[in-house]
Structure formats: C-alpha cells, structure tokens
C-alpha atoms as an extended CHARMM CRD file, in Angstrom:
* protein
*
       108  EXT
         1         1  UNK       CA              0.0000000000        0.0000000000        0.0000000000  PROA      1               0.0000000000
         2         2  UNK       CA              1.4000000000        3.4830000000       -0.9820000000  PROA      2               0.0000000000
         3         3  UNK       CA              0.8470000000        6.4020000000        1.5000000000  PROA      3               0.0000000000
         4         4  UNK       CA             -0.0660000000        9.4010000000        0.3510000000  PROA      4               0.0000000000
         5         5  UNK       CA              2.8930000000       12.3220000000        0.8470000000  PROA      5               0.0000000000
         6         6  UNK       CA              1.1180000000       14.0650000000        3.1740000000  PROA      6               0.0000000000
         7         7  UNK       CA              1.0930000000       10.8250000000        5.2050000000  PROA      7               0.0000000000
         8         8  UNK       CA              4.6490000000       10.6070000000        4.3330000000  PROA      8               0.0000000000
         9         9  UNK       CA              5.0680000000       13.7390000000        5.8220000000  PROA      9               0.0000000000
        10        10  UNK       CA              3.1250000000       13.3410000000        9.3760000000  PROA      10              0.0000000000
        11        11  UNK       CA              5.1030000000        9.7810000000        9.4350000000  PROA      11              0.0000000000
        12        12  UNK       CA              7.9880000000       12.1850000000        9.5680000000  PROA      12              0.0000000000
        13        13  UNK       CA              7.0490000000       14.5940000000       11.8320000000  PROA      13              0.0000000000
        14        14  UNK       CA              5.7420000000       11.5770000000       14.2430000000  PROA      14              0.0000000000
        15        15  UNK       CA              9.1550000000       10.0620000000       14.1040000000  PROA      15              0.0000000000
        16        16  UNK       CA             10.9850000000       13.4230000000       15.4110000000  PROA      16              0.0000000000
        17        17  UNK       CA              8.7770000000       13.4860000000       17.6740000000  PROA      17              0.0000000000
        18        18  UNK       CA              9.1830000000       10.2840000000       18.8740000000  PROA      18              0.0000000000
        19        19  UNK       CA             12.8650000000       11.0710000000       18.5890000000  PROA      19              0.0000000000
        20        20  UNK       CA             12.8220000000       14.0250000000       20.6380000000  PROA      20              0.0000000000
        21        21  UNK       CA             11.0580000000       12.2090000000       23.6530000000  PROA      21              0.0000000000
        22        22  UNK       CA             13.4820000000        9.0850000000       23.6880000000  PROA      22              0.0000000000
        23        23  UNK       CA             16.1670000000       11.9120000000       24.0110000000  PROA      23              0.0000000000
        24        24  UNK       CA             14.2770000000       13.6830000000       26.9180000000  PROA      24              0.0000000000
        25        25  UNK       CA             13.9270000000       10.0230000000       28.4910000000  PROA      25              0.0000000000
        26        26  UNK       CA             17.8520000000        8.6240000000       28.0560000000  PROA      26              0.0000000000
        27        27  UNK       CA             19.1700000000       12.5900000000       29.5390000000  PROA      27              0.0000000000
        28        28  UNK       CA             16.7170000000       12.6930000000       32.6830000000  PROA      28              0.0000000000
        29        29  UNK       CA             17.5210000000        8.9310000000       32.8520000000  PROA      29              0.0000000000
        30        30  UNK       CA             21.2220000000        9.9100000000       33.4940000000  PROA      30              0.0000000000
        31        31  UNK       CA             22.9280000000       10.7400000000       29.8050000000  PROA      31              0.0000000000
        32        32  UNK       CA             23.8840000000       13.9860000000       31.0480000000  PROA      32              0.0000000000
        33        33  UNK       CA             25.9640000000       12.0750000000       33.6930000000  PROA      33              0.0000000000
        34        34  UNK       CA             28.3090000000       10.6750000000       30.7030000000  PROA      34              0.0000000000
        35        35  UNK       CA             27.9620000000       13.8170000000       29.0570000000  PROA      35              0.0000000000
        36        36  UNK       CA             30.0050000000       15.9840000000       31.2820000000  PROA      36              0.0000000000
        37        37  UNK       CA             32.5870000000       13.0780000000       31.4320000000  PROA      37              0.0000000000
        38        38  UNK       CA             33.1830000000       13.1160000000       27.6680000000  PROA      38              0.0000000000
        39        39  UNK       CA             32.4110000000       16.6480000000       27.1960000000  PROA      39              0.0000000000
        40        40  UNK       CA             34.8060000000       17.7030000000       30.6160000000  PROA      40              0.0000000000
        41        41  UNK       CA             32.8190000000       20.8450000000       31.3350000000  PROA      41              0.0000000000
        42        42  UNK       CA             29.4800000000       22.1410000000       32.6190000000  PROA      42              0.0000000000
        43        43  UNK       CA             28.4040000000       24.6150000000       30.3170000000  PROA      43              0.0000000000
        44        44  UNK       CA             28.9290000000       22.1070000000       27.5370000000  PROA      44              0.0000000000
        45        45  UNK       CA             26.6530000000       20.1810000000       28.7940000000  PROA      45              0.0000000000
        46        46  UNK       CA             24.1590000000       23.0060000000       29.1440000000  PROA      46              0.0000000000
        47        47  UNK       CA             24.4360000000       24.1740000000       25.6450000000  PROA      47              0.0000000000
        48        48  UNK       CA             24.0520000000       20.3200000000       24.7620000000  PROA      48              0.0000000000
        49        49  UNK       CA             20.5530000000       20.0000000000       26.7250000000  PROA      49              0.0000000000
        50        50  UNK       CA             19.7630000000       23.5450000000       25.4470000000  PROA      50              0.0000000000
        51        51  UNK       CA             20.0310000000       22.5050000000       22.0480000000  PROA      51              0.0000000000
        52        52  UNK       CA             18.3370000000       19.4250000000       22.4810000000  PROA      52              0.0000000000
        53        53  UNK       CA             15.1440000000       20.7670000000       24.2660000000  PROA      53              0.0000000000
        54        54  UNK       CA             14.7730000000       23.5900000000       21.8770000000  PROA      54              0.0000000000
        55        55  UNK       CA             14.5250000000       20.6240000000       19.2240000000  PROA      55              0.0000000000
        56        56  UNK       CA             12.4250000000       18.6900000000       21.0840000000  PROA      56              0.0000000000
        57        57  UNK       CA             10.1170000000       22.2170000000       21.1500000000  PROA      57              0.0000000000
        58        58  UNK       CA             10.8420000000       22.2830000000       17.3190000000  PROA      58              0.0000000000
        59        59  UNK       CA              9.5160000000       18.7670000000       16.4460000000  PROA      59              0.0000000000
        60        60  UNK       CA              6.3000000000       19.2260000000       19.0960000000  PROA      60              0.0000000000
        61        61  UNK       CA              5.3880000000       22.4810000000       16.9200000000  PROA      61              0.0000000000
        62        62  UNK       CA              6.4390000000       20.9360000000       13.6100000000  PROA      62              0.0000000000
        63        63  UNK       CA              3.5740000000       17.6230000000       14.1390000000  PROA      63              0.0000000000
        64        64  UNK       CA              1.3850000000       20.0720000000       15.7840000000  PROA      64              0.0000000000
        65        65  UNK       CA              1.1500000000       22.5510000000       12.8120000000  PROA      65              0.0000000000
        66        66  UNK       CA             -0.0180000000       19.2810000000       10.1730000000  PROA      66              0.0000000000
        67        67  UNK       CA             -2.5960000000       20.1790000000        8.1660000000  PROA      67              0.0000000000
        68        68  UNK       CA             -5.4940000000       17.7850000000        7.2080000000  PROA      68              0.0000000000
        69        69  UNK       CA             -4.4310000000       16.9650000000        3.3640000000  PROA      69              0.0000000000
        70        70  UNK       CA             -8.5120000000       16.8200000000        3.1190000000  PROA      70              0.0000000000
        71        71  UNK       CA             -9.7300000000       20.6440000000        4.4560000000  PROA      71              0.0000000000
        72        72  UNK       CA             -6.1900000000       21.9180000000        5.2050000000  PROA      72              0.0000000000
        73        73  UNK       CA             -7.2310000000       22.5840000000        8.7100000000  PROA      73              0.0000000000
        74        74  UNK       CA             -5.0600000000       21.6610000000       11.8920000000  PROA      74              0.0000000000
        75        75  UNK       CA             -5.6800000000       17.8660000000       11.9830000000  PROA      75              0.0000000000
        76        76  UNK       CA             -5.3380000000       17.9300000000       15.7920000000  PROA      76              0.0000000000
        77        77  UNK       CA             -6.5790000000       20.9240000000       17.6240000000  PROA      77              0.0000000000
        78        78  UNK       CA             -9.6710000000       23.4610000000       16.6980000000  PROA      78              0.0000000000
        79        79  UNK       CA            -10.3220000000       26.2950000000       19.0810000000  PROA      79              0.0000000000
        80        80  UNK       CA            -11.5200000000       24.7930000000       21.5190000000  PROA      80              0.0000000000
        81        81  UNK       CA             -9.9860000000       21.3090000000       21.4950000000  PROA      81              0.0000000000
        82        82  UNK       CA             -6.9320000000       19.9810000000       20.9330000000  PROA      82              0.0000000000
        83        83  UNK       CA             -6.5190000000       15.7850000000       20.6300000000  PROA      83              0.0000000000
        84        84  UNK       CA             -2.9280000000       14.7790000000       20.1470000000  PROA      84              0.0000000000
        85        85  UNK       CA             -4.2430000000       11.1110000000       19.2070000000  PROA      85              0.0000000000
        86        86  UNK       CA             -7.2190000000       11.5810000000       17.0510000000  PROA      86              0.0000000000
        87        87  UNK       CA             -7.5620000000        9.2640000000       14.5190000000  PROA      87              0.0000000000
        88        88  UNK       CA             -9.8370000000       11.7250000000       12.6150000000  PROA      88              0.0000000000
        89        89  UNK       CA             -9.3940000000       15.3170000000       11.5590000000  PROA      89              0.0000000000
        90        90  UNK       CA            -10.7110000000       17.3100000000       14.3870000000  PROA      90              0.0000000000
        91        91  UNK       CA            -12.5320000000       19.6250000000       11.5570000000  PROA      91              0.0000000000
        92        92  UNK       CA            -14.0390000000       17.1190000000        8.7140000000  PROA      92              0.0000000000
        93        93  UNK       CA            -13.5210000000       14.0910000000       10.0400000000  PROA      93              0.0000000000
        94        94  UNK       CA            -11.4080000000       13.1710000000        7.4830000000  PROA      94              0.0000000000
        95        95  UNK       CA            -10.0600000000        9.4370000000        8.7030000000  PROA      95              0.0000000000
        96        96  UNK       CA             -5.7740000000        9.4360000000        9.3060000000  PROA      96              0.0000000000
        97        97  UNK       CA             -4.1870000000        7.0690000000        6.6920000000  PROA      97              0.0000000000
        98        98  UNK       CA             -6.5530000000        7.7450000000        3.8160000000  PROA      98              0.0000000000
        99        99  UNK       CA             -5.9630000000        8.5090000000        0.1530000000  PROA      99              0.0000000000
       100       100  UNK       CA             -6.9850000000       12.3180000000        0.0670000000  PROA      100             0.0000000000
       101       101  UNK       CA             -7.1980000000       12.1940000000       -3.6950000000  PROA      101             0.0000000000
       102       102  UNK       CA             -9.5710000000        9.2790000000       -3.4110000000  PROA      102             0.0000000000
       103       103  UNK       CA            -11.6800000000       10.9590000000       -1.1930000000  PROA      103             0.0000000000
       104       104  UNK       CA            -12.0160000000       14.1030000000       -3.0490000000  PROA      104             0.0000000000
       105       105  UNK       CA            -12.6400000000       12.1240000000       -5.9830000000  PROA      105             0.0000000000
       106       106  UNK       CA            -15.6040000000        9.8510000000       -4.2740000000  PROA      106             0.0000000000
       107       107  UNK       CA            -16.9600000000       13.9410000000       -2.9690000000  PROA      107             0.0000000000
       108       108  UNK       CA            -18.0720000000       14.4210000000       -6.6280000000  PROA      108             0.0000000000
C-alpha cells in the first residue's frame, strides 16, 4: 500500500517526535551524567541540553502545525480542542491514513 505524501510527511514529523522524547527520556535517565565526562565541562553540557530541548520544542510544533491533506485545517486541535491522538481530523472528520485524492474524488 502506498501512503499518500502528506502521510509521508506526518510519518515524519511523528518520528521526530518520537525522537525528541526518547532523548528527553535517556538525559533525565542519566545521559547527562556521561555527558560531562566526555564533554569535561558544565556549560557544555548546558548548551548540549539547550540545544536538544529547543529541538524537542521544534519537532512538538512541527507535528502540531499538520494540516489535514482533506480541508487543510489543523488535523489535531480546533479552538476549543486539541486531541494529540485523534484518529480523525478534528474539523471534517477526514479518517488518518486515507488517500486524500480518493476521497475528493468519491466527494463528486
């Protein structure tokens, strides 16, 4: 089955994501610990977790800001709501993992 590129795309910005939060996990988990061993200084280390949390940030906004390919919408949050696991957009109700084109085809 081929996915759609704007699948393609929110299967990217999941993975960073993803990414970002196994990152969080391994430095509060005691990273930073072998960090400033290899790295010899403090600040270093700071910049290091600096970097990484402002790219954790990055990736959170980057998979938040994914439009529904169907209405172009936010897929996850309205006004009102916002539903980090929907499995439909929170708009149309336009199901996650369908063919877009298909859809807008079947509309007519």
């Amino acid at each position: 089955m081929k996915l759609a590129p704007a699948w393609i795309d929110y299967r990217n910005r999941l993975g960073a994501v993803v990414l970002a939060i196994v990152g969080v996990v391994l430095w509060l988990d005691g990273l930073d610990g072998l960090a400033r061993r290899v790295l010899g200084s403090d600040g270093a280390v700071h910049l290091l977790q600096a970097a990484w949390t402002t790219g954790a940030i990055a990736a959170l906004g980057w998979w938040a800001a994914f439009r529904c390919p169907f209405c172009r919408n936010p897929f996850h949050w309205t006004l009102w709501v916002a539903n980090p696991v929907a499995d439909a957009c929170l708009h149309c109700g336009f199901r996650k993992w369908r063919d877009p084109d298909a859809a807008r085809a079947l509309r007519r």
